[in-house]
Short mmCIF file of C-alpha atoms in Angstrom, two decimals:
data_model
loop_
_atom_site.label_atom_id
_atom_site.label_comp_id
_atom_site.label_asym_id
_atom_site.label_seq_id
_atom_site.Cartn_x
_atom_site.Cartn_y
_atom_site.Cartn_z
CA MET A 1 -40.76 30.76 8.98
CA LYS A 2 -40.61 27.33 10.29
CA LYS A 3 -43.65 26.41 8.41
CA ILE A 4 -42.18 28.01 5.09
CA LEU A 5 -39.04 25.97 5.57
CA GLY A 6 -41.00 22.74 6.28
CA ILE A 7 -43.08 23.20 3.35
CA ALA A 8 -40.08 23.91 1.17
CA GLY A 9 -38.09 20.90 2.43
CA LEU A 10 -41.14 18.66 1.62
CA LEU A 11 -41.43 20.16 -1.85
CA VAL A 12 -37.54 19.34 -2.42
CA PHE A 13 -38.01 15.88 -1.05
CA VAL A 14 -40.81 14.99 -3.33
CA CYS A 15 -38.90 16.36 -6.38
CA ALA A 16 -35.99 14.39 -5.46
CA VAL A 17 -37.88 11.03 -5.01
CA THR A 18 -39.91 11.73 -8.28
CA ALA A 19 -36.56 12.50 -10.10
CA LEU A 20 -35.18 9.21 -8.95
CA ALA A 21 -38.39 7.45 -9.91
CA ASN A 22 -38.47 8.87 -13.39
CA GLU A 23 -35.32 10.01 -15.32
CA HIS A 24 -37.49 12.36 -17.41
CA PHE A 25 -38.70 14.47 -14.55
CA TYR A 26 -36.09 17.19 -15.12
CA ASP A 27 -36.50 17.19 -18.86
CA ARG A 28 -37.17 20.65 -20.29
CA GLY A 29 -40.68 20.06 -21.36
CA ASN A 30 -41.63 18.50 -18.12
CA VAL A 31 -40.16 21.56 -16.14
CA GLU A 32 -41.89 24.17 -18.05
CA ASN A 33 -45.12 22.42 -17.84
CA LEU A 34 -44.75 22.08 -14.02
CA ILE A 35 -43.98 25.78 -13.83
CA ARG A 36 -46.91 26.78 -16.02
CA ARG A 37 -49.34 24.46 -14.10
CA SER A 38 -48.00 25.67 -10.64
CA ALA A 39 -48.46 29.34 -11.54
CA LEU A 40 -52.08 28.78 -12.57
CA PHE A 41 -52.90 27.06 -9.27
CA GLY A 42 -50.88 29.67 -7.58
CA VAL A 43 -52.99 32.56 -8.72
CA ILE A 44 -56.18 30.68 -7.81
CA SER A 45 -54.69 29.89 -4.21
CA ILE A 46 -53.85 33.44 -3.55
CA GLY A 47 -57.52 34.45 -4.21
CA ALA A 48 -58.73 31.58 -2.14
CA ALA A 49 -56.12 32.83 0.77
CA PHE A 50 -58.07 36.07 1.14
CA ALA A 51 -61.19 34.06 1.93
CA ILE A 52 -59.45 31.66 4.43
CA VAL A 53 -57.57 34.57 6.13
CA THR A 54 -60.87 35.64 7.40
CA GLY A 55 -62.19 32.14 8.36
CA GLY A 56 -64.42 31.60 5.13
CA ILE A 57 -64.06 29.31 2.32
CA ASP A 58 -64.70 29.54 -1.48
CA LEU A 59 -65.76 26.39 -3.29
CA SER A 60 -66.72 27.98 -6.51
CA ILE A 61 -63.19 29.27 -7.65
CA GLY A 62 -62.66 26.50 -10.05
CA SER A 63 -66.13 26.85 -11.50
CA VAL A 64 -65.73 30.79 -11.79
CA VAL A 65 -62.15 30.03 -13.69
CA CYS A 66 -64.07 27.47 -15.84
CA LEU A 67 -66.88 29.74 -16.97
CA SER A 68 -64.39 32.77 -17.52
CA GLY A 69 -62.09 30.42 -19.82
CA CYS A 70 -64.94 29.12 -21.79
CA LEU A 71 -66.77 32.41 -21.99
CA LEU A 72 -63.75 34.47 -23.46
CA PRO A 73 -63.35 32.19 -26.58
CA TRP A 74 -66.87 31.74 -27.00
CA LEU A 75 -67.57 35.55 -27.34
CA LEU A 76 -64.45 35.99 -29.58
CA VAL A 77 -64.73 33.18 -31.85
CA GLU A 78 -68.39 32.37 -31.91
CA HIS A 79 -70.04 35.72 -31.59
CA GLY A 80 -67.15 38.02 -33.07
CA TRP A 81 -66.65 40.36 -30.02
CA PRO A 82 -63.58 42.47 -30.17
CA VAL A 83 -60.86 41.67 -27.55
CA ALA A 84 -61.22 45.23 -26.16
CA ALA A 85 -65.04 44.47 -25.34
CA ALA A 86 -64.78 40.73 -24.30
CA LEU A 87 -61.83 40.85 -21.91
CA PRO A 88 -63.42 43.60 -19.75
CA PHE A 89 -66.86 41.98 -19.99
CA VAL A 90 -65.39 38.57 -18.68
CA LEU A 91 -63.21 40.21 -15.90
CA GLY A 92 -66.17 42.31 -15.01
CA LEU A 93 -68.41 39.38 -14.79
CA ALA A 94 -66.13 37.47 -12.44
CA ALA A 95 -65.68 40.52 -10.18
CA LEU A 96 -69.52 40.77 -10.03
CA ILE A 97 -69.70 37.17 -9.04
CA GLY A 98 -67.45 37.84 -6.26
CA VAL A 99 -69.10 40.84 -5.18
CA ALA A 100 -72.47 38.99 -5.05
CA HIS A 101 -71.00 36.16 -2.91
CA GLY A 102 -69.63 38.83 -0.38
CA LEU A 103 -72.93 40.61 -0.18
CA LEU A 104 -74.87 37.31 0.48
CA ILE A 105 -72.37 36.24 3.11
CA THR A 106 -72.02 39.59 4.86
CA ARG A 107 -75.27 41.22 4.48
CA LEU A 108 -77.58 38.19 4.45
CA SER A 109 -75.38 36.14 6.82
CA LEU A 110 -75.38 33.27 4.71
CA GLN A 111 -72.78 30.48 5.21
CA PRO A 112 -69.82 30.78 2.77
CA PHE A 113 -69.99 27.03 2.32
CA VAL A 114 -73.61 27.01 1.06
CA VAL A 115 -73.12 30.20 -1.05
CA THR A 116 -70.05 29.15 -2.80
CA LEU A 117 -71.25 25.57 -3.21
CA CYS A 118 -74.54 26.76 -5.06
CA GLY A 119 -72.30 29.11 -7.08
CA LEU A 120 -70.02 26.02 -8.14
CA LEU A 121 -72.98 24.10 -9.39
CA LEU A 122 -74.53 27.12 -11.15
CA TYR A 123 -71.43 28.48 -12.91
CA ARG A 124 -70.41 25.01 -14.01
CA GLY A 125 -73.97 24.59 -15.43
CA ILE A 126 -73.82 27.76 -17.39
CA ALA A 127 -70.21 27.02 -18.86
CA ARG A 128 -71.60 23.66 -20.04
CA GLY A 129 -74.69 25.31 -21.49
CA ILE A 130 -73.04 28.00 -23.42
CA THR A 131 -70.38 25.66 -25.09
CA GLY A 132 -72.85 22.71 -25.59
CA ASP A 133 -70.38 20.51 -23.66
CA GLN A 134 -67.91 21.12 -26.38
CA THR A 135 -64.24 22.08 -26.12
CA VAL A 136 -63.89 25.68 -27.07
CA GLY A 137 -60.61 27.61 -28.10
CA PHE A 138 -59.09 30.46 -29.92
CA GLY A 139 -58.65 28.38 -32.92
CA THR A 140 -55.90 29.90 -35.27
CA GLY A 141 -56.63 33.37 -34.29
CA PHE A 142 -55.82 35.79 -31.43
CA ARG A 143 -52.13 34.82 -31.07
CA GLY A 144 -51.48 37.38 -28.51
CA LEU A 145 -54.01 35.93 -26.01
CA ARG A 146 -52.63 32.48 -26.68
CA ASP A 147 -49.02 33.62 -25.91
CA LEU A 148 -50.11 35.07 -22.74
CA ALA A 149 -51.44 31.77 -21.58
CA ALA A 150 -49.02 29.24 -23.29
CA GLY A 151 -46.15 31.50 -24.25
CA ARG A 152 -42.61 31.34 -22.79
CA ILE A 153 -39.47 33.43 -22.60
CA ALA A 154 -36.40 31.22 -23.76
CA LEU A 155 -33.47 31.01 -21.40
CA GLY A 156 -31.13 28.96 -23.70
CA ASP A 157 -32.89 26.60 -25.84
CA HIS A 158 -29.48 25.55 -27.43
CA LEU A 159 -28.17 24.84 -23.88
CA GLY A 160 -31.31 22.50 -23.08
CA LEU A 161 -32.63 25.08 -20.39
CA PRO A 162 -36.18 25.14 -19.67
CA GLY A 163 -37.89 28.43 -20.77
CA VAL A 164 -39.88 30.67 -18.31
CA PRO A 165 -43.66 30.18 -19.21
CA MET A 166 -45.58 33.55 -19.13
CA PRO A 167 -47.89 32.56 -16.41
CA CYS A 168 -44.74 32.38 -14.05
CA PHE A 169 -44.61 36.33 -14.35
CA PHE A 170 -48.19 36.67 -13.61
CA ILE A 171 -48.01 34.59 -10.23
CA VAL A 172 -45.02 36.73 -9.33
CA ALA A 173 -46.66 40.14 -9.88
CA ILE A 174 -49.85 38.74 -8.22
CA ALA A 175 -48.01 37.42 -5.17
CA ILE A 176 -46.13 40.51 -4.62
CA ALA A 177 -49.19 42.68 -4.73
CA ALA A 178 -51.20 40.47 -2.39
CA GLY A 179 -48.29 40.58 0.06
CA VAL A 180 -48.16 44.26 0.05
CA PHE A 181 -51.96 44.67 0.49
CA LEU A 182 -52.13 42.24 3.26
CA ASN A 183 -49.11 43.57 5.11
CA LYS A 184 -48.74 47.23 4.18
CA THR A 185 -52.06 48.31 3.95
CA VAL A 186 -54.90 49.27 6.47
CA TRP A 187 -57.27 47.12 4.67
CA GLY A 188 -55.17 44.09 4.63
CA ARG A 189 -54.32 44.29 8.37
CA HIS A 190 -57.90 44.52 9.02
CA LEU A 191 -58.45 41.27 7.09
CA ARG A 192 -55.77 39.61 9.08
CA ALA A 193 -57.05 40.90 12.37
CA LEU A 194 -60.42 39.36 11.62
CA GLY A 195 -59.19 36.01 11.50
CA ARG A 196 -61.59 33.36 12.69
CA ASN A 197 -62.80 35.44 15.47
CA PRO A 198 -64.56 38.95 14.19
CA GLU A 199 -65.87 39.65 17.68
CA ALA A 200 -62.45 39.44 19.44
CA ALA A 201 -60.84 41.74 16.68
CA ARG A 202 -63.82 44.18 17.36
CA TYR A 203 -63.25 44.20 21.19
CA ALA A 204 -59.53 44.62 20.49
CA GLY A 205 -60.24 47.91 18.37
#
């Protein structure tokens, strides 16, 4: 609890100092942008936490996100895939990458640093290759997908209140699910018990 309070206090301090340095810090657009960006990195950090809890590390998360983010509009716009096919394909590919990393680390006893570093370079290269180093997007179509990523729920535009970006709801749902998994399930408790010393966890039963 002390660590959580310390981090929260540091966050409040940073926000206060930034607001004093720039009067536009609390503008509606800036607050919405901060919430949206924080939610994005929050989702990524929850995934990284599962690896860190067991004493591992994953350097390839950013590249996997990049590959998925480039691959989805590339399939939809450039190749005309339906959303019902493109979304499961991209999600399945990301899951397959995670499974492959896990097998390489646990079955072949390779170092997580080496596996994920190689993955970082590989997936980044694939993303650059399929897009030709060009920006990709949904264009004017697929409004539903764009709203999921960039949409917001208005709290009171006429009052100048910031809206709640859609990614904020995703981070809340994922954080709750991760907390339940780590604290209320057998598999989650096993992960936490491993820590940085699997041998000690095994001897402890």
